[in-house]
Coordinates of C-alpha atoms in Angstrom, one line a residue:
Chain A
M1 CA 0.0 0.0 0.0
S2 CA 1.3 3.5 -0.8
E3 CA 1.5 5.7 2.2
S4 CA 1.5 9.0 0.2
T5 CA -0.3 11.8 2.0
E6 CA -2.4 12.5 -1.1
K7 CA -5.0 9.8 -1.1
K8 CA -5.4 8.1 -4.4
M9 CA -8.9 8.7 -5.8
V10 CA -10.9 6.5 -8.1
R11 CA -13.8 7.6 -10.3
L12 CA -16.9 5.4 -10.9
R13 CA -19.7 6.1 -13.3
S14 CA -23.2 4.8 -12.7
S15 CA -25.4 3.4 -15.4
D16 CA -27.3 6.7 -15.5
G17 CA -24.1 8.6 -16.1
E18 CA -23.3 10.1 -12.7
V19 CA -19.6 10.1 -11.7
F20 CA -18.6 9.4 -8.2
E21 CA -15.1 10.1 -6.9
V22 CA -14.1 7.9 -4.0
E23 CA -10.8 7.0 -2.2
E24 CA -9.2 4.0 -3.7
S25 CA -9.4 2.1 -0.3
V26 CA -13.2 2.6 -0.4
A27 CA -13.5 1.3 -4.0
K28 CA -11.4 -1.7 -3.1
V29 CA -14.0 -3.0 -0.6
A30 CA -15.6 -4.3 -3.8
K31 CA -13.6 -7.3 -4.9
T32 CA -14.5 -6.7 -8.6
L33 CA -13.1 -3.1 -8.4
Q34 CA -10.1 -4.3 -6.4
D35 CA -9.2 -6.7 -9.2
M36 CA -9.6 -4.0 -11.8
L37 CA -7.5 -1.5 -9.8
E38 CA -4.7 -4.1 -9.3
E39 CA -4.5 -4.6 -13.0
D40 CA -4.1 -0.8 -13.1
C41 CA -6.9 0.9 -14.9
A42 CA -5.1 4.3 -14.2
D43 CA -7.3 7.4 -14.3
A44 CA -10.0 6.1 -16.5
V45 CA -13.5 6.4 -15.1
I46 CA -14.7 2.9 -14.3
P47 CA -18.2 2.3 -15.7
I48 CA -20.6 0.4 -13.4
T49 CA -23.0 -0.4 -16.1
C50 CA -25.7 -2.1 -14.2
V51 CA -26.0 0.1 -11.1
R52 CA -28.0 3.4 -11.0
A53 CA -26.7 6.4 -9.1
P54 CA -29.0 6.2 -6.0
I55 CA -27.9 2.6 -5.6
L56 CA -24.3 3.3 -6.1
T57 CA -24.5 6.0 -3.4
K58 CA -25.8 3.5 -1.0
V59 CA -23.1 1.0 -2.0
I60 CA -20.4 3.6 -1.5
D61 CA -21.8 4.4 1.9
Y62 CA -21.4 0.8 2.9
C63 CA -17.8 0.6 1.6
K64 CA -16.9 3.8 3.4
D65 CA -18.1 2.3 6.6
Q66 CA -16.1 -0.9 6.0
V67 CA -13.0 1.2 5.5
M68 CA -13.6 3.2 8.6
I69 CA -13.9 0.0 10.7
S70 CA -10.9 -1.8 9.2
S71 CA -8.5 1.1 8.9
S72 CA -7.9 1.3 12.6
S73 CA -8.5 -2.4 13.5
S74 CA -4.8 -3.2 13.6
T75 CA -4.3 -0.8 16.5
T76 CA -5.4 -2.0 19.9
N77 CA -8.5 -0.5 21.6
N78 CA -9.9 0.5 18.3
P79 CA -12.9 2.7 19.1
N80 CA -14.6 1.7 15.8
E81 CA -14.3 -2.0 16.3
R82 CA -17.7 -3.7 16.7
T83 CA -18.9 -6.7 18.6
E84 CA -21.0 -9.3 16.9
Q85 CA -24.2 -7.7 18.3
E86 CA -23.2 -4.2 17.2
R87 CA -22.4 -5.4 13.8
K88 CA -25.8 -6.9 13.5
A89 CA -27.5 -3.8 14.7
W90 CA -25.5 -1.6 12.3
G91 CA -26.5 -3.9 9.4
Q92 CA -30.1 -3.7 10.3
K93 CA -30.0 0.0 10.6
F94 CA -28.2 0.3 7.2
M95 CA -31.0 -1.7 5.5
E96 CA -33.8 0.1 7.4
G97 CA -36.3 1.8 5.1
V98 CA -34.8 0.1 1.9
D99 CA -37.8 -0.6 -0.3
S100 CA -38.4 -3.8 -2.3
S101 CA -37.1 -2.5 -5.7
T102 CA -34.1 -0.8 -4.1
L103 CA -33.3 -4.0 -2.3
C104 CA -33.3 -6.0 -5.6
E105 CA -31.0 -3.4 -7.2
L106 CA -28.7 -3.4 -4.2
L107 CA -28.5 -7.2 -4.4
V108 CA -27.6 -7.0 -8.1
A109 CA -25.0 -4.3 -7.4
S110 CA -23.3 -6.1 -4.5
N111 CA -23.3 -9.3 -6.5
F112 CA -21.8 -7.6 -9.6
L113 CA -19.2 -5.7 -7.5
N114 CA -18.6 -8.7 -5.3
I115 CA -19.1 -7.2 -1.9
E116 CA -19.8 -10.2 0.3
G117 CA -20.9 -8.3 3.4
L118 CA -23.4 -6.2 1.6
L119 CA -24.7 -9.2 -0.3
N120 CA -25.3 -10.9 3.0
L121 CA -27.1 -8.0 4.5
G122 CA -29.3 -7.8 1.4
V123 CA -30.2 -11.4 1.3
D124 CA -31.0 -11.4 5.0
K125 CA -33.2 -8.3 4.5
M126 CA -34.9 -10.1 1.6
V127 CA -35.5 -13.1 3.7
S128 CA -37.0 -11.0 6.5
M129 CA -39.3 -9.3 4.0
I130 CA -40.7 -12.4 2.4
Q131 CA -40.7 -14.8 5.3
G132 CA -44.2 -15.9 6.4
K133 CA -45.9 -14.1 3.5
Y134 CA -48.4 -15.5 1.1
P135 CA -47.2 -15.8 -2.5
Q136 CA -49.7 -13.1 -3.6
E137 CA -48.3 -10.7 -1.0
I138 CA -44.8 -11.2 -2.2
R139 CA -45.9 -10.7 -5.8
D140 CA -47.5 -7.4 -4.9
M141 CA -44.5 -6.3 -3.0
F142 CA -42.1 -7.0 -5.8
N143 CA -44.4 -6.4 -8.8
V144 CA -44.0 -10.0 -9.9
V145 CA -46.5 -11.3 -12.5
N146 CA -48.2 -14.6 -11.5
D147 CA -47.4 -16.8 -14.4
F148 CA -49.2 -19.9 -13.1
T149 CA -52.5 -20.9 -14.5
P150 CA -55.2 -21.6 -11.9
E151 CA -54.9 -25.3 -12.8
E152 CA -51.1 -25.3 -12.3
E153 CA -51.5 -23.5 -9.0
E154 CA -54.0 -26.1 -7.8
E155 CA -51.7 -28.9 -8.9
I156 CA -48.8 -27.5 -7.0
R157 CA -50.9 -26.9 -3.9
N158 CA -51.9 -30.6 -4.0
Q159 CA -48.4 -31.7 -4.3
N160 CA -47.1 -29.4 -1.6
A161 CA -49.7 -30.9 0.7
W162 CA -47.7 -34.2 0.5
A163 CA -44.5 -32.6 1.5
F164 CA -43.6 -32.2 5.1
E165 CA -40.4 -30.7 6.5
R166 CA -40.0 -32.4 9.8
D167 CA -37.6 -34.9 8.4
P168 CA -35.3 -36.7 10.7
Y169 CA -32.5 -36.3 8.2
Y170 CA -33.1 -32.6 7.8
K171 CA -30.2 -30.9 9.4
K172 CA -30.8 -27.4 10.5
R173 CA -28.6 -25.0 8.6
S174 CA -26.8 -23.1 11.3
S175 CA -25.9 -20.2 9.0
S176 CA -29.4 -18.9 8.6
K177 CA -30.9 -16.8 11.3
Chain B
M1 CA -41.0 -3.5 -13.2
D2 CA -40.8 -7.1 -12.1
C3 CA -38.0 -6.8 -9.5
F4 CA -37.3 -10.5 -9.3
N5 CA -36.3 -10.5 -13.0
L6 CA -33.2 -8.5 -11.9
L7 CA -32.0 -11.3 -9.7
C8 CA -29.9 -14.0 -11.2
D9 CA -30.5 -17.7 -10.4
E10 CA -27.6 -17.7 -8.0
L11 CA -29.2 -14.9 -5.9
V12 CA -32.6 -16.5 -5.9
L13 CA -31.1 -19.7 -4.7
E14 CA -29.2 -18.0 -1.9
I15 CA -32.5 -16.4 -0.7
L16 CA -34.4 -19.7 -0.8
H17 CA -31.5 -21.4 0.9
R18 CA -31.7 -19.0 3.8
L19 CA -35.4 -19.3 4.3
P20 CA -36.6 -21.9 6.8
A21 CA -37.5 -25.1 4.9
A22 CA -41.3 -24.7 5.2
G23 CA -41.1 -21.0 4.2
A24 CA -39.1 -21.8 1.1
G25 CA -42.0 -24.0 0.0
T26 CA -44.5 -21.2 0.1
V27 CA -42.2 -18.5 -1.3
S28 CA -41.4 -20.7 -4.3
L29 CA -45.0 -20.4 -5.4
V30 CA -44.5 -16.8 -6.3
C31 CA -43.6 -17.6 -9.9
K32 CA -42.6 -20.4 -12.2
R33 CA -38.9 -19.5 -12.2
W34 CA -38.7 -19.5 -8.4
L35 CA -40.6 -22.8 -8.1
H36 CA -38.2 -24.4 -10.6
L37 CA -35.1 -23.1 -8.8
H38 CA -36.5 -24.2 -5.5
R39 CA -37.1 -27.7 -6.7
C40 CA -33.8 -27.9 -8.4
S41 CA -32.0 -27.0 -5.2
K42 CA -33.9 -29.3 -2.9
T43 CA -31.8 -32.2 -1.7
V44 CA -34.0 -33.4 1.2
L45 CA -37.6 -34.3 0.6
S46 CA -40.2 -36.0 2.8
L47 CA -43.5 -36.9 1.4
R48 CA -46.5 -38.0 3.4
L49 CA -48.4 -40.2 1.0
P50 CA -52.1 -39.7 1.0
P51 CA -54.2 -42.9 0.9
A52 CA -55.1 -42.2 -2.7
A53 CA -51.4 -41.8 -3.8
T54 CA -50.9 -43.5 -7.1
P55 CA -47.7 -44.5 -8.7
P56 CA -48.0 -42.0 -11.6
S57 CA -48.7 -39.1 -9.2
L58 CA -45.7 -40.1 -7.1
S59 CA -43.4 -40.2 -10.1
A60 CA -44.8 -36.9 -11.4
I61 CA -43.8 -35.3 -8.1
L62 CA -40.4 -36.9 -7.8
S63 CA -39.4 -36.1 -11.4
R64 CA -39.4 -32.4 -10.5
Y65 CA -36.7 -32.7 -7.9
P66 CA -33.5 -33.5 -9.8
S67 CA -31.1 -32.9 -6.9
L68 CA -32.5 -35.2 -4.3
A69 CA -30.0 -36.8 -1.9
S70 CA -32.4 -37.9 0.8
L71 CA -36.0 -39.0 0.3
S72 CA -38.6 -40.2 2.8
L73 CA -41.9 -41.7 1.9
V74 CA -44.2 -42.0 4.8
P75 CA -47.9 -43.1 4.7
D76 CA -50.4 -40.5 5.8
S77 CA -52.5 -42.8 8.0
A78 CA -52.8 -46.5 7.3
S79 CA -50.4 -48.0 4.9
S80 CA -50.9 -47.5 1.2
P81 CA -52.9 -50.0 -0.8
D82 CA -50.0 -51.1 -3.0
P83 CA -46.6 -50.3 -1.5
D84 CA -44.7 -52.4 -4.1
A85 CA -46.2 -50.4 -7.0
L86 CA -45.3 -47.1 -5.2
L87 CA -41.8 -48.3 -4.6
S88 CA -41.3 -49.1 -8.2
A89 CA -42.7 -45.8 -9.2
A90 CA -40.2 -44.1 -6.9
A91 CA -37.4 -46.3 -8.4
A92 CA -38.4 -45.3 -11.9
A93 CA -38.6 -41.6 -11.1
V94 CA -35.4 -41.6 -9.1
A95 CA -33.6 -43.5 -11.8
V96 CA -34.5 -40.8 -14.4
V97 CA -33.8 -37.7 -12.4
A98 CA -31.3 -38.4 -9.8
T99 CA -29.3 -41.4 -11.0
H100 CA -26.3 -40.8 -8.9
G101 CA -27.6 -38.4 -6.4
L102 CA -29.9 -40.3 -4.0
R103 CA -28.0 -41.4 -0.9
R104 CA -30.7 -41.9 1.7
F105 CA -34.1 -43.5 1.2
R106 CA -36.8 -44.2 3.7
F107 CA -39.8 -46.1 2.6
L108 CA -42.4 -46.5 5.3
A109 CA -45.6 -47.0 3.2
G110 CA -46.1 -50.6 4.2
P111 CA -44.3 -53.9 3.7
V112 CA -42.5 -54.4 0.4
S113 CA -41.3 -57.5 -1.4
P114 CA -37.6 -58.2 -1.6
G115 CA -38.0 -58.3 -5.4
S116 CA -39.1 -54.6 -5.6
L117 CA -36.2 -53.7 -3.4
S118 CA -33.8 -55.5 -5.8
L119 CA -35.2 -53.4 -8.6
F120 CA -34.9 -50.3 -6.6
G121 CA -31.2 -51.1 -5.9
N122 CA -30.7 -51.5 -9.7
S123 CA -31.9 -48.0 -10.4
C124 CA -30.2 -46.4 -7.4
R125 CA -26.9 -48.1 -6.8
N126 CA -25.3 -45.3 -4.9
L127 CA -27.6 -45.5 -1.9
C128 CA -25.8 -45.5 1.4
S129 CA -28.8 -45.6 3.8
L130 CA -32.0 -47.6 3.4
S131 CA -34.8 -47.9 5.8
V132 CA -38.0 -49.9 5.1
A133 CA -41.1 -50.4 7.2
S134 CA -41.3 -54.1 6.7
L135 CA -40.7 -56.9 4.3
R136 CA -43.3 -59.1 2.6
R137 CA -41.0 -62.1 2.8
L138 CA -37.9 -62.8 4.8
S139 CA -35.2 -62.6 2.3
F140 CA -32.3 -60.2 2.4
R141 CA -30.5 -61.1 -0.8
F142 CA -31.7 -57.9 -2.4
L143 CA -29.0 -56.2 -0.4
V144 CA -26.4 -57.3 -2.9
E145 CA -27.9 -54.8 -5.3
F146 CA -26.8 -52.0 -3.0
P147 CA -23.0 -52.0 -3.3
F148 CA -22.5 -48.9 -1.2
L149 CA -25.1 -49.4 1.5
K150 CA -23.7 -48.5 4.9
E151 CA -26.9 -48.3 6.9
F152 CA -29.9 -50.6 6.7
S153 CA -32.9 -50.8 8.9
V154 CA -36.2 -52.6 9.0
L155 CA -38.7 -51.0 11.4
D156 CA -41.0 -53.9 12.0
L157 CA -40.3 -57.4 10.9
K158 CA -43.4 -58.8 12.6
A159 CA -45.4 -58.1 9.5
A160 CA -43.0 -60.1 7.5
H161 CA -43.4 -63.0 9.9
V162 CA -47.0 -63.4 9.2
V163 CA -46.7 -63.6 5.5
M164 CA -43.8 -66.0 5.7
I165 CA -45.8 -68.6 7.6
A166 CA -48.4 -68.3 5.0
G167 CA -46.3 -70.0 2.4
E168 CA -42.6 -69.2 1.9
G169 CA -40.1 -71.9 2.6
E170 CA -38.1 -71.1 5.7
G171 CA -34.4 -71.1 5.6
E172 CA -34.3 -71.3 1.8
E173 CA -31.6 -68.7 1.9
E174 CA -29.2 -70.9 3.7
E175 CA -28.1 -72.5 0.5
F176 CA -26.8 -69.3 -1.0
P177 CA -23.2 -68.4 -0.5
A178 CA -22.6 -65.4 1.7
A179 CA -21.9 -62.0 0.1
E180 CA -19.7 -59.4 1.5
L181 CA -22.1 -56.6 2.3
P182 CA -20.7 -53.2 3.1
I183 CA -23.3 -52.5 5.8
E184 CA -21.8 -51.0 8.9
T185 CA -25.0 -50.1 10.8
L186 CA -27.8 -52.6 11.0
S187 CA -31.1 -52.0 12.8
L188 CA -33.7 -54.6 13.1
S189 CA -37.0 -54.6 15.0
G190 CA -39.4 -57.4 15.8
I191 CA -37.6 -60.6 15.0
G192 CA -39.9 -63.3 16.4
S193 CA -38.7 -66.2 18.6
G194 CA -37.8 -69.4 16.7
E195 CA -37.9 -67.5 13.4
L196 CA -35.4 -68.4 10.7
G197 CA -34.3 -66.8 7.5
F198 CA -31.6 -64.4 8.8
G199 CA -28.7 -66.8 8.4
W200 CA -27.6 -65.4 5.1
L201 CA -27.9 -61.8 6.4
W202 CA -25.6 -62.6 9.4
R203 CA -23.2 -64.5 7.3
S204 CA -23.0 -61.6 4.8
C205 CA -22.7 -58.8 7.3
V206 CA -18.9 -58.9 7.6
N207 CA -18.4 -55.2 8.1
L208 CA -20.8 -54.6 10.9
R209 CA -19.8 -51.9 13.3
K210 CA -23.1 -50.9 14.9
L211 CA -26.1 -53.2 15.7
Q212 CA -29.4 -52.1 17.0
L213 CA -32.0 -54.6 18.0
R214 CA -35.5 -53.6 19.2
S215 CA -38.2 -55.8 20.5
C216 CA -36.6 -59.0 19.2
E217 CA -37.2 -62.4 20.6
G218 CA -34.6 -64.1 18.5
T219 CA -31.8 -63.5 16.0
G220 CA -33.6 -65.3 13.2
D221 CA -30.9 -68.0 12.9
S222 CA -31.0 -69.7 16.3
F223 CA -27.7 -67.8 17.0
R224 CA -25.9 -70.0 14.5
F225 CA -24.3 -67.3 12.3
F226 CA -24.9 -64.3 14.6
P227 CA -21.6 -64.6 16.4
G228 CA -19.7 -64.3 13.1
A229 CA -21.4 -61.0 12.3
I230 CA -20.5 -59.3 15.5
R231 CA -16.8 -59.7 15.5
G232 CA -16.0 -56.2 14.4
L233 CA -18.8 -54.6 16.4
R234 CA -18.1 -51.3 18.1
E235 CA -21.6 -50.4 19.2
L236 CA -24.5 -52.5 20.5
E237 CA -28.0 -51.2 21.3
L238 CA -30.6 -53.6 22.7
R239 CA -34.0 -52.2 23.4
T240 CA -36.8 -54.3 25.0
C241 CA -35.1 -57.6 23.9
R242 CA -35.7 -59.3 27.3
T243 CA -35.7 -62.9 26.1
I244 CA -32.5 -62.6 24.1
A245 CA -30.5 -59.9 26.0
D246 CA -28.5 -62.4 28.1
R247 CA -27.6 -64.5 25.1
V248 CA -26.6 -61.6 23.0
L249 CA -24.5 -60.1 25.8
L250 CA -22.8 -63.4 26.3
L251 CA -21.9 -63.7 22.6
V252 CA -20.8 -60.0 22.4
A253 CA -18.6 -60.4 25.4
G254 CA -16.9 -63.4 23.8
H255 CA -16.7 -62.2 20.2
A256 CA -16.9 -58.5 19.9
L257 CA -13.4 -57.7 21.2
S258 CA -13.4 -54.1 20.2
L259 CA -16.9 -53.1 21.5
S260 CA -16.8 -49.6 22.8
S261 CA -20.4 -48.8 23.5
L262 CA -23.3 -50.6 25.1
L263 CA -26.9 -49.4 25.3
L264 CA -29.3 -51.7 27.1
Y265 CA -32.9 -50.7 27.7
D266 CA -35.1 -53.1 29.5
G267 CA -33.4 -56.5 29.6
G268 CA -30.6 -58.5 31.0
S269 CA -30.8 -60.7 34.0
R270 CA -28.6 -60.3 37.1
E271 CA -26.2 -63.1 36.1
G272 CA -26.2 -62.2 32.4
L273 CA -25.2 -58.7 33.1
L274 CA -22.6 -59.7 35.6
W275 CA -21.1 -62.1 33.1
F276 CA -20.9 -59.4 30.5
L277 CA -19.5 -56.7 32.8
S278 CA -16.8 -59.0 34.0
R279 CA -15.7 -60.2 30.6
A280 CA -16.5 -57.6 27.9
S281 CA -13.8 -55.8 26.0
P282 CA -11.8 -53.5 28.3
N283 CA -12.2 -50.9 25.5
L284 CA -15.7 -50.2 26.5
R285 CA -16.1 -46.4 26.8
K286 CA -19.9 -45.9 26.9
I287 CA -22.4 -47.7 29.1
D288 CA -26.1 -46.7 29.0
L289 CA -28.5 -48.7 31.1
R290 CA -32.2 -48.1 31.5
L291 CA -34.3 -50.2 33.8
P292 CA -31.9 -53.1 34.2
L293 CA -34.1 -54.7 36.7
D294 CA -31.4 -56.6 38.6
L295 CA -28.5 -54.2 38.5
E296 CA -26.8 -54.3 41.9
D297 CA -23.7 -53.1 43.6
E298 CA -21.8 -56.1 42.4
H299 CA -22.3 -55.0 38.8
L300 CA -21.0 -51.6 39.6
S301 CA -17.9 -53.1 41.2
A302 CA -17.4 -55.1 38.0
I303 CA -17.7 -51.9 35.9
A304 CA -15.3 -50.1 38.1
A305 CA -12.8 -52.9 38.0
N306 CA -12.9 -53.8 34.3
F307 CA -13.5 -50.6 32.3
P308 CA -10.9 -48.0 33.3
Q309 CA -11.6 -46.0 30.1
I310 CA -15.3 -45.3 30.6
S311 CA -16.1 -41.8 29.4
T312 CA -19.9 -42.0 29.4
F313 CA -21.9 -43.7 32.1
K314 CA -25.7 -43.5 32.2
L315 CA -28.0 -45.2 34.6
Q316 CA -31.7 -44.7 34.5
S317 CA -34.3 -46.1 36.9
C318 CA -32.1 -48.4 38.8
C319 CA -33.4 -49.1 42.2
L320 CA -31.3 -51.9 43.6
V321 CA -27.9 -50.1 43.6
S322 CA -26.9 -48.4 46.8
G323 CA -25.2 -45.1 47.4
L324 CA -22.1 -46.9 48.5
G325 CA -22.0 -48.8 45.2
L326 CA -22.2 -45.6 43.2
K327 CA -19.6 -44.0 45.4
S328 CA -17.1 -46.7 44.6
L329 CA -17.4 -45.7 40.9
G330 CA -15.9 -42.3 41.6
P331 CA -12.2 -43.2 42.3
A332 CA -12.3 -45.8 39.5
M333 CA -13.7 -43.6 36.8
G334 CA -12.1 -40.3 37.8
A335 CA -9.5 -40.4 35.1
A336 CA -11.7 -40.7 32.1
L337 CA -15.4 -40.0 32.9
Q338 CA -16.8 -37.0 31.1
H339 CA -20.5 -37.7 31.0
L340 CA -22.5 -39.0 34.0
A341 CA -26.2 -39.5 34.1
L342 CA -28.0 -40.9 37.2
I343 CA -31.6 -40.4 36.2
N344 CA -34.4 -41.4 38.6
C345 CA -32.0 -43.4 40.8
D346 CA -33.2 -43.5 44.4
A347 CA -29.7 -43.9 45.7
V348 CA -28.8 -40.4 44.7
E349 CA -31.4 -39.1 47.1
R350 CA -30.9 -41.6 49.9
E351 CA -27.2 -41.5 50.4
P352 CA -25.9 -38.3 52.0
G353 CA -22.5 -37.3 50.7
L354 CA -22.7 -39.4 47.6
L355 CA -22.8 -36.5 45.2
T356 CA -20.1 -34.6 47.1
S357 CA -17.8 -37.6 46.9
L358 CA -18.6 -38.2 43.2
G359 CA -17.8 -34.5 42.4
Q360 CA -14.5 -34.7 44.2
N361 CA -13.5 -37.8 42.2
L362 CA -14.8 -36.9 38.8
R363 CA -12.9 -33.7 38.1
R364 CA -13.1 -34.1 34.4
L365 CA -16.8 -34.3 34.2
R366 CA -18.3 -32.2 31.4
K367 CA -21.9 -33.3 31.3
L368 CA -24.1 -34.2 34.2
D369 CA -27.7 -35.4 34.1
L370 CA -29.5 -35.9 37.4
S371 CA -33.0 -35.6 36.1
Y372 CA -36.1 -36.9 37.9
N373 CA -34.5 -37.2 41.3
E374 CA -37.5 -35.6 43.0
M375 CA -35.9 -35.4 46.5
L376 CA -32.6 -34.0 45.5
H377 CA -31.7 -31.0 47.5
D378 CA -29.7 -27.8 46.9
K379 CA -27.1 -28.6 49.5
E380 CA -26.1 -32.0 48.1
L381 CA -25.8 -30.8 44.6
S382 CA -24.0 -27.6 45.4
A383 CA -21.4 -29.5 47.3
M384 CA -20.9 -31.7 44.2
L385 CA -20.8 -28.8 41.7
A386 CA -18.2 -27.0 43.8
S387 CA -15.7 -29.6 42.5
C388 CA -17.1 -29.8 39.0
N389 CA -15.6 -26.7 37.4
S390 CA -15.4 -28.1 33.9
L391 CA -19.1 -28.8 33.4
V392 CA -20.5 -27.6 30.1
E393 CA -23.9 -29.2 30.3
I394 CA -26.3 -29.8 33.2
R395 CA -29.7 -31.5 33.1
L396 CA -31.9 -31.3 36.2
R397 CA -35.3 -31.9 34.6
G398 CA -38.0 -32.8 37.1
C399 CA -35.9 -32.2 40.2
G400 CA -38.7 -30.7 42.4
G401 CA -36.5 -30.3 45.5
L402 CA -34.1 -27.8 44.0
T403 CA -34.6 -24.0 44.6
D404 CA -33.3 -20.7 43.5
S405 CA -30.4 -20.8 45.8
L406 CA -28.9 -23.7 43.7
M407 CA -28.8 -21.4 40.8
D408 CA -26.3 -19.2 42.6
S409 CA -24.1 -22.2 43.2
I410 CA -24.2 -23.2 39.6
V411 CA -23.2 -19.7 38.6
R412 CA -20.4 -19.7 41.1
S413 CA -19.0 -23.2 40.3
C414 CA -19.7 -23.8 36.7
R415 CA -18.3 -20.9 34.7
R416 CA -18.0 -22.9 31.5
L417 CA -21.6 -24.0 31.4
E418 CA -23.2 -23.9 27.9
I419 CA -26.3 -25.9 28.2
A420 CA -28.8 -26.2 31.0
D421 CA -32.1 -28.1 31.3
L422 CA -34.3 -26.9 34.2
T423 CA -37.7 -28.0 33.1
H424 CA -40.3 -29.1 35.6
C425 CA -38.2 -27.9 38.6
R426 CA -41.0 -26.6 40.8
G427 CA -38.8 -25.0 43.3
I428 CA -36.8 -22.9 40.9
G429 CA -38.6 -19.7 39.9
F430 CA -38.4 -16.5 38.0
S431 CA -35.6 -14.8 39.9
G432 CA -33.5 -17.9 40.0
I433 CA -33.6 -18.4 36.3
E434 CA -33.0 -14.7 35.7
S435 CA -29.9 -14.5 37.8
F436 CA -28.7 -17.7 36.3
L437 CA -29.1 -16.4 32.7
L438 CA -27.6 -13.1 33.4
N439 CA -24.5 -14.5 35.2
S440 CA -23.6 -17.5 33.1
P441 CA -21.0 -16.1 30.7
R442 CA -20.9 -19.0 28.2
L443 CA -24.5 -20.2 28.2
S444 CA -25.8 -20.9 24.7
R445 CA -29.0 -22.9 25.5
I446 CA -31.5 -23.1 28.3
V447 CA -34.5 -25.5 28.4
V448 CA -37.1 -24.2 30.8
E449 CA -40.8 -23.3 30.8
E450 CA -41.5 -20.0 29.0
S451 CA -43.5 -18.8 32.0
K452 CA -40.4 -18.8 34.1
L453 CA -38.6 -16.3 31.9
S454 CA -38.9 -12.7 33.1
D455 CA -38.8 -9.9 30.5
A456 CA -35.3 -9.1 31.5
A457 CA -34.3 -12.7 31.1
K458 CA -35.9 -12.9 27.6
T459 CA -34.2 -9.7 26.5
W460 CA -30.9 -10.9 27.8
A461 CA -31.3 -14.3 26.0
S462 CA -32.1 -12.7 22.7
R463 CA -29.2 -10.2 23.0
K464 CA -26.7 -12.9 23.9
I465 CA -28.2 -15.3 21.3
I466 CA -29.0 -17.9 24.0
R467 CA -31.4 -20.5 22.6
V468 CA -34.5 -21.1 24.7
G469 CA -36.1 -24.5 24.6

């Protein structure tokens, strides 16, 4: 890492043409960008073709926060270091008020830019939004068109009535919730 | 805009994967793509077959799950009209969609014929675990069609018995040369007394490591080939096999020289048990006895003298052993014992100083279960716990004599405790549970009535990610 006082800046262009200038360390939170920067893309503006400006703003907020935590984590008594609980609470707060379409775009962005932490937050948020809801409620929430015919729906419902999940072989996945 | 269209398959799968299993089923009905992805990713499936389940409907369902690794078919109420037809439908479907995938299969929709099982083996050769409700005929040679089968169980052989008497020739299998079956875990229930037809199975089970017999009155070969099958046995479990328990124990003591674990529930005479305990493999590390009617101090001395490496010792409902007998286990087992259970054993309550002495001797104890000792008091148990500083798990279910003050002793002595079961402890209330929760630094799970959790305790549990129940 270069320790020059002048922090190296990187420019990113969203799909709708807005250009964001961020510190290199912030951009590097995204693995995809890190790889590009390490191959040295010099001063060129990096186009983030599938991410709109409002979404990119949110992504950059996330990356800035990650840099803030990690920059001082090597020193002891880091005031920014978070416990597991605090991390969870911060993640919840970060995703608070994110609506369904923004969430989908955020998922796409974090998947494309390869930001694992943000992707996890997004998937968890998605799970909490759709869990326990009826299919129609989820369709309404995400503008999904119901492409089943009534007959198909009936058939699936019948088949699902056969299935049960209390299987002795079913091992609880500890990762989720 | 259809937001879900933005999400690639990988993301949808990740979302479905993180939903609880039942929730994923509902969510997948949102649209065709999600349903398809959900089914493609599903590896474990259990179907409760309605009485009207037909072979075509079963194959139709199964053909939609190409990644199945584990499948259970269970009847909804009474057994299905034609289990064999259902089994072949399952075989056909599984052969088409999951040729190499299916590893575990449970078919509980009634007795099936060995022939259908042979065919199933043909279409599903990689199976490593097979469990069937019952057999129409006592013949096990279909097992050669499963070259990778490690676990095999039959839940109730009684049904097979009836049909066999109706016509099939007994012992017809004896003429066939033995195979070398890869089965390591064998579980059989309901072998009748004087029944034959298991000789080939015992001769062919040359890799047996674990044997579970339940409600058996014989071994199906008059004990002729049985001894050969148990040579490599590591674990033996006998449940309600009163009539054959002694005989099996005798053979196991003589032939299974590397036995490391014995579970015996209901069965074993005084002499039979004593014989086993004085002669069994010194490698025995786990003993679990429930309701051994005639277990006395003499048996405990034999255990203490012969099994220096015991790491798990469980006694449940033994009323003839005395406190002194149990006390003598302490010094003998101190070096290795990590898990002790004395459930519903009067001696625990009758003998003052017993627990204290056990605690002092068993310094390496990590798990302690003293459930259903109604009269157990705080003082006794506190004195024991004072020496048990390494405990990670304690179970005191149904110990009505314990009170809140015990909780303080637990907090003081057991700083490493992770799991506690305090259900049905009348004397322990609100405040005891609360202070226990708040002051046990490593606790990860508590089992207790919901009504005994104060709001503070609930908040604390959720903040510290302590599982309740």
